[in-house]
Coordinates of C-alpha atoms in Angstrom, one line a residue:
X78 CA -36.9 -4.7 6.5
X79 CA -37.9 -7.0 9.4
X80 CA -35.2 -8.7 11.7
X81 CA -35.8 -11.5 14.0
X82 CA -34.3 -10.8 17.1
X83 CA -35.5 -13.6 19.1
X84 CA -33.9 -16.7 16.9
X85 CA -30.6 -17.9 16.2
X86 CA -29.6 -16.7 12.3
X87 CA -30.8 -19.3 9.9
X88 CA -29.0 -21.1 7.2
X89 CA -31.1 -21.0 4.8
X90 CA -31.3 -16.7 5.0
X91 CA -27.1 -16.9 5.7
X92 CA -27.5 -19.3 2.1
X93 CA -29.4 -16.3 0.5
X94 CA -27.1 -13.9 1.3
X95 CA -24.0 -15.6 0.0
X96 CA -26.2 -16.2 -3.3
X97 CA -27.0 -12.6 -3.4
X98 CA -23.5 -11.6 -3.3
X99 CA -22.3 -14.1 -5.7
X100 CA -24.5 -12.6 -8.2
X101 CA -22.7 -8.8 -7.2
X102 CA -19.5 -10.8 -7.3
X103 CA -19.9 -12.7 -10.8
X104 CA -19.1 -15.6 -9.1
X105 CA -20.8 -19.3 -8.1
X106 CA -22.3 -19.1 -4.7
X107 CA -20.4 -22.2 -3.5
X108 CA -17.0 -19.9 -3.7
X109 CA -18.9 -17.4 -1.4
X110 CA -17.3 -17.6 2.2
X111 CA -19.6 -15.1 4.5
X112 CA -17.5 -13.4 7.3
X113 CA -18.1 -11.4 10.4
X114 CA -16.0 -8.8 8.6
X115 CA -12.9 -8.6 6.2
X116 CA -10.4 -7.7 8.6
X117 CA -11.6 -11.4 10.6
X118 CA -10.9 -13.2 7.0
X119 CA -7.7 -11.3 7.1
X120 CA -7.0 -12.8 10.8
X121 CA -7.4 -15.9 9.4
X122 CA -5.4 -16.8 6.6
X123 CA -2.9 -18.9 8.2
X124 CA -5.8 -21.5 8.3
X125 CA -5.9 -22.0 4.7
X126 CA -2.5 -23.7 4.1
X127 CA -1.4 -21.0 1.4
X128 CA 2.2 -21.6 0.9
X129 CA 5.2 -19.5 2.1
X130 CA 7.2 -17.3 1.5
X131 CA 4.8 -14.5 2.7
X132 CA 4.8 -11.3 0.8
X133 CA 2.3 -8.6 1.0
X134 CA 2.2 -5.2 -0.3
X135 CA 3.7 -2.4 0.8
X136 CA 2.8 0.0 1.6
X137 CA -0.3 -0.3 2.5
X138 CA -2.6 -2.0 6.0
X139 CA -1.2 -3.0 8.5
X140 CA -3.3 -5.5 8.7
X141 CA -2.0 -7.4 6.2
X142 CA 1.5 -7.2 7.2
X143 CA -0.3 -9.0 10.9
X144 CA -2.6 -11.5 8.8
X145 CA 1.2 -13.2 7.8
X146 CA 3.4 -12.8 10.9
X147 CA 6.9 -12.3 9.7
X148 CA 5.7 -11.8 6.5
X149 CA 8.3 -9.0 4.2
X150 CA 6.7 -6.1 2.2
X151 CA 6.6 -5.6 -1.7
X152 CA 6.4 -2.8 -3.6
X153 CA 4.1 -2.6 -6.9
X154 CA 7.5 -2.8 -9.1
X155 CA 8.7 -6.0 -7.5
X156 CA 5.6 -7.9 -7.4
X157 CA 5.8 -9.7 -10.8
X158 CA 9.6 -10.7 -9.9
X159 CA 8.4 -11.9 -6.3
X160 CA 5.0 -13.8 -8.0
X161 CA 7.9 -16.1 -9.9
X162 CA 9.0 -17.3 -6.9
X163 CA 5.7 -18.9 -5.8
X164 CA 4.7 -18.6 -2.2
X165 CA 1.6 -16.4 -0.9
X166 CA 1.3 -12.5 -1.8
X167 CA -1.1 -10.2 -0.2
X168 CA -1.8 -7.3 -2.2
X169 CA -4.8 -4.6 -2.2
X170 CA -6.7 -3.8 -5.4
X171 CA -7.8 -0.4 -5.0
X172 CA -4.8 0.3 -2.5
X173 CA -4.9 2.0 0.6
X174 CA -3.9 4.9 0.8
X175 CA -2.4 5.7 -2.5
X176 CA -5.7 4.1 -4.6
X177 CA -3.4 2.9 -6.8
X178 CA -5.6 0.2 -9.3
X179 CA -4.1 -2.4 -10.8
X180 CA -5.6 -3.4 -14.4
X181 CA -7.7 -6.6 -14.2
X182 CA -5.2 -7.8 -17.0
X183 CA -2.3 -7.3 -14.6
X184 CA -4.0 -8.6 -12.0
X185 CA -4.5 -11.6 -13.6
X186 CA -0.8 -11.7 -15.1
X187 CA 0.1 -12.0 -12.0
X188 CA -2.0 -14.3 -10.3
X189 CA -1.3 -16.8 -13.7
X190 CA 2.4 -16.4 -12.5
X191 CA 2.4 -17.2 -9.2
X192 CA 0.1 -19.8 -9.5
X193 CA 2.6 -21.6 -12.2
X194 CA 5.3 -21.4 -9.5
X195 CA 3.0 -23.3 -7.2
X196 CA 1.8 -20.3 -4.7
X197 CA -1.2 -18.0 -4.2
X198 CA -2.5 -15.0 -4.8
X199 CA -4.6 -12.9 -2.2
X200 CA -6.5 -10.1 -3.4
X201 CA -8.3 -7.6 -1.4
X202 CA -11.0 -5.6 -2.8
X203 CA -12.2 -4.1 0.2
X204 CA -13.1 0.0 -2.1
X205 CA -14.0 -2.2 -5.3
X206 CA -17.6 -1.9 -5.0
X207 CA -17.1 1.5 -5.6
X208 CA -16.8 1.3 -9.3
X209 CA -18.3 0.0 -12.2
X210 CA -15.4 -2.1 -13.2
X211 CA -12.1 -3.7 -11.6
X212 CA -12.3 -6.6 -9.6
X213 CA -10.8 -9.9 -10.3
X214 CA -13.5 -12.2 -9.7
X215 CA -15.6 -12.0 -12.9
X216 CA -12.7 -12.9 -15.0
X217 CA -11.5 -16.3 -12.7
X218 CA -11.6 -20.0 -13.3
X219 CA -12.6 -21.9 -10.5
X220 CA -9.6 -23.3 -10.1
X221 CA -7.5 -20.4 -9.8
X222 CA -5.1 -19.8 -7.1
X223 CA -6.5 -17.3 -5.8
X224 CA -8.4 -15.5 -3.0
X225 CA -10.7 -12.6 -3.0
X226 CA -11.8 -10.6 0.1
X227 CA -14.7 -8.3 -0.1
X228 CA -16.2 -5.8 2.3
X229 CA -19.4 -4.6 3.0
X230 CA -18.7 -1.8 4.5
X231 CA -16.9 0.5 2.9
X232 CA -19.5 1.2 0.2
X233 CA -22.4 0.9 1.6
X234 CA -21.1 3.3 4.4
X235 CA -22.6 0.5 7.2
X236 CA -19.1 -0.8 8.8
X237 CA -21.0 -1.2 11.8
X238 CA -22.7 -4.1 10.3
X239 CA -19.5 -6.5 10.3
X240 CA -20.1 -8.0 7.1
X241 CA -17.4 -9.0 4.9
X242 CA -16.4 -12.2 2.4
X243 CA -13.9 -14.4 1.3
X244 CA -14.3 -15.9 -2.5
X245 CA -12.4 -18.3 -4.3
X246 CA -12.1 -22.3 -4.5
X247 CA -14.4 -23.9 -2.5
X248 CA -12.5 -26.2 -1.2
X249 CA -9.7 -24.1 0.0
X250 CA -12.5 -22.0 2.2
X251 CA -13.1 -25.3 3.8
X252 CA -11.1 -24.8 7.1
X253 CA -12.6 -20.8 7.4
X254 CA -16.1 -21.9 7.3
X255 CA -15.3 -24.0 10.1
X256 CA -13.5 -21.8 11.9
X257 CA -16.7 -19.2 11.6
X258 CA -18.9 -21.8 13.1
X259 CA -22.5 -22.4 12.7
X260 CA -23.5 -18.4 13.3
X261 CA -21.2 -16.5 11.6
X262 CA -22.9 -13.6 11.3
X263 CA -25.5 -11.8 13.5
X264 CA -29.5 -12.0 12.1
X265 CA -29.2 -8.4 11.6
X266 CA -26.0 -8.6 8.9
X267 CA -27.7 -11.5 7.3
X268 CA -31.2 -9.3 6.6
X269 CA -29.1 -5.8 5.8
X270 CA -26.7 -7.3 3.7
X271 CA -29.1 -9.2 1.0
X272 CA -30.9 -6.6 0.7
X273 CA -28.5 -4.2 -0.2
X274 CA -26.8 -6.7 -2.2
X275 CA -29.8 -6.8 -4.5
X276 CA -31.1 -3.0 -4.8
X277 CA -29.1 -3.0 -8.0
X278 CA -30.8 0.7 -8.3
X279 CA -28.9 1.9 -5.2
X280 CA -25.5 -0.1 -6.0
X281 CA -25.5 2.0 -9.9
X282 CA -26.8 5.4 -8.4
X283 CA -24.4 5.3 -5.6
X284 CA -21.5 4.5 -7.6
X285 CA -22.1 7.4 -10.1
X286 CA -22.6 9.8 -6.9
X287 CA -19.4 8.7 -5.4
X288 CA -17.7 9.7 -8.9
X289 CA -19.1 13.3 -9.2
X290 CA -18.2 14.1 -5.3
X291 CA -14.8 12.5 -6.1
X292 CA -15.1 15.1 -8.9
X293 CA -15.7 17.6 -6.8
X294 CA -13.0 17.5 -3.9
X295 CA -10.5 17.0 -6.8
X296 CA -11.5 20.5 -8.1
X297 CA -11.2 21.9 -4.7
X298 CA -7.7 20.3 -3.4
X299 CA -6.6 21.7 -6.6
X300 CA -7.4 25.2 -6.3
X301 CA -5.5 25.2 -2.8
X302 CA -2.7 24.1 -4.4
X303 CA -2.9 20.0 -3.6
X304 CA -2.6 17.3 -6.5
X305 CA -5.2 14.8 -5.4
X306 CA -3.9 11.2 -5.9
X307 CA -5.9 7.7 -6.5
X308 CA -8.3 6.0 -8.6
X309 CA -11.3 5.2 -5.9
X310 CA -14.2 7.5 -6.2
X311 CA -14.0 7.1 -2.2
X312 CA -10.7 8.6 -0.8
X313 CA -7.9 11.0 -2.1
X314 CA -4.3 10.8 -0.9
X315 CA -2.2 14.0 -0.9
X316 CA 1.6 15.1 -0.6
X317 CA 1.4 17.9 1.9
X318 CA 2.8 18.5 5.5
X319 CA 0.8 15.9 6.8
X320 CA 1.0 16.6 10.5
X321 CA 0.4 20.3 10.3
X322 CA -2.7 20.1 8.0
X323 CA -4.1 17.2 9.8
X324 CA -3.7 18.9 13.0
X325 CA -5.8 22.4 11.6
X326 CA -8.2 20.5 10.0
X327 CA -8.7 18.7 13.0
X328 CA -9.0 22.1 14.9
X329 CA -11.8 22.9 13.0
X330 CA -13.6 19.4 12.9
X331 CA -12.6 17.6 10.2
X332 CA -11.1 14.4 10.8
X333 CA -8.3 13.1 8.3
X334 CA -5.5 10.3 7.8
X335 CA -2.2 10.8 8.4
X336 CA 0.3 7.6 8.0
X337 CA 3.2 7.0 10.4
X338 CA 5.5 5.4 7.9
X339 CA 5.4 9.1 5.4
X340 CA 5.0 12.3 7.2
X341 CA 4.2 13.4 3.5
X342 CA 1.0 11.6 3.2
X343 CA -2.6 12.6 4.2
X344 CA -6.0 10.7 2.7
X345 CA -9.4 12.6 3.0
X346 CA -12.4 10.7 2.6
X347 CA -14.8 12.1 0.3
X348 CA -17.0 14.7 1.6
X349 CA -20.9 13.5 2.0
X350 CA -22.5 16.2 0.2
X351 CA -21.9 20.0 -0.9
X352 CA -22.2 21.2 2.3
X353 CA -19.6 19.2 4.4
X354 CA -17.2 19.9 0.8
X355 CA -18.1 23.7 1.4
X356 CA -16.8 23.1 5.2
X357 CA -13.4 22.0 4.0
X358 CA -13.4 24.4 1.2
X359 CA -13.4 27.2 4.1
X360 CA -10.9 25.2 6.2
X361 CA -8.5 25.2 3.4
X362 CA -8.9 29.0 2.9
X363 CA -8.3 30.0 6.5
X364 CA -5.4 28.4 8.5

């Protein structure tokens, strides 16, 4: 693919990209918000006059607990009780770290109810794209309540890139288009990003890769004695002593993610191929 280093980014290709990932998104391209990254439309919520009282979900990024300063957590059992009281929650569908995935039905249950009590729903699917089947947006009204944020990213392994959206009611992504400016993204994210959008081939192939290496690291946390945890084909969360086996893993170059708030908790990527599985494999065995 060719990029154009020596112009500004155009609109018209910054158009074709949004349209590209509307089609991947199920949704109108008008509800498509292009962003220099997720974590930037996280950054900038507050713009969108979505209604207090904050909530987001916990536990989970820290970034979401920043996009809402002062903002209180939630856990999954409370959110249908908190989504009667109206006001903004920020929740992640897959979550991170425990991959946790809501139904789409639920989901939607509890978008309906918040949005009855006058408040919004945020919704980010930032490990989404790594299935088949899950996300929100296919099954929304226009009109919804509700905001979407997608990454790039994380599935198509380029974080580098800084590509990320925001999708729901046009109107309502009025004030974060502005904010982004006339060259949101960089000519480079523009060209990547539709055409990896659009290799549908890719998209499907990848996505049924990702579940037979998830597959695969299952079957080998289990035979040392951990019980994998998490619905996304791209991470696994385990119940170990988190510190100790990060820190010998580590030793031996393999680079994990231990959480502050649970000394329990570790999350391992999936491995790449056999080869870097049959490195942890041996790590596992000898500590």
């Amino acid at each position: 693919m060719a990029i154009d280093w020596r112009r500004l980014p155009d609109e018209a290709d910054l158009a074709q990209l949004e349209s590209v990932a509307a089609v991947h998104f199920a949704v109108a391209p008008t509800r498509v918000c292009a962003l220099p990254g997720t974590e930037m439309g996280l950054r900038n919520l507050s713009l969108l006059g979505l209604p207090g009282p904050w909530r987001h979900g916990a536990p989970g990024y820290a970034s979401h607990a920043a996009a809402f300063p002062g903002s209180s957590g939630v856990a999954d059992a409370a959110l249908m009780v908190e989504a009667a009281k109206g006001g903004t929650i920020l929740i992640a569908n897959p979550a991170n770290p425990t991959g946790r995935l809501f139904p789409v039905e639920d989901v939607l249950t509890l978008a309906r109810r918040i949005g009855a009590a006058g408040g919004w729903l945020v919704v980010d699917e930032a490990f989404i794209d790594a299935q088949q089947t899950g996300s929100i947006l296919p099954h929304l009204c226009a009109d919804d309540s509700v905001i979407v944020l997608r990454s790039f990213g994380k599935f198509f392994g380029l974080a580098g890139v800084r590509l990320g959206f925001a999708v729901g009611p046009a109107e309502r992504l009025t004030p974060l288009r502005a904010r982004m400016g006339s060259w949101p993204l960089s000519a480079a994210a523009i060209t990547i990003g539709t055409a990896a959008y659009a290799d549908r081939d890719w998209i499907g192939a990848t996505r049924m890769d990702l579940v037979a290496r998830a597959e695969a690291l299952d079957a080998v946390l289990r035979r040392h004695g951990y019980a994998p945890q998490g619905a996304s084909p791209l991470f696994r969360l385990i119940d170990c002593d988190a510190p100790a086996l990060f820190d010998r893993l580590a030793r031996q170059g393999i680079w994990t993610r231990p959480f502050a708030y649970d000394p329990r908790w570790l999350r391992l990527g999936v491995p790449g191929d056999a080869d870097d599985l049959g490195r942890l494999d041996r790590a596992l065995s000898h500590g």
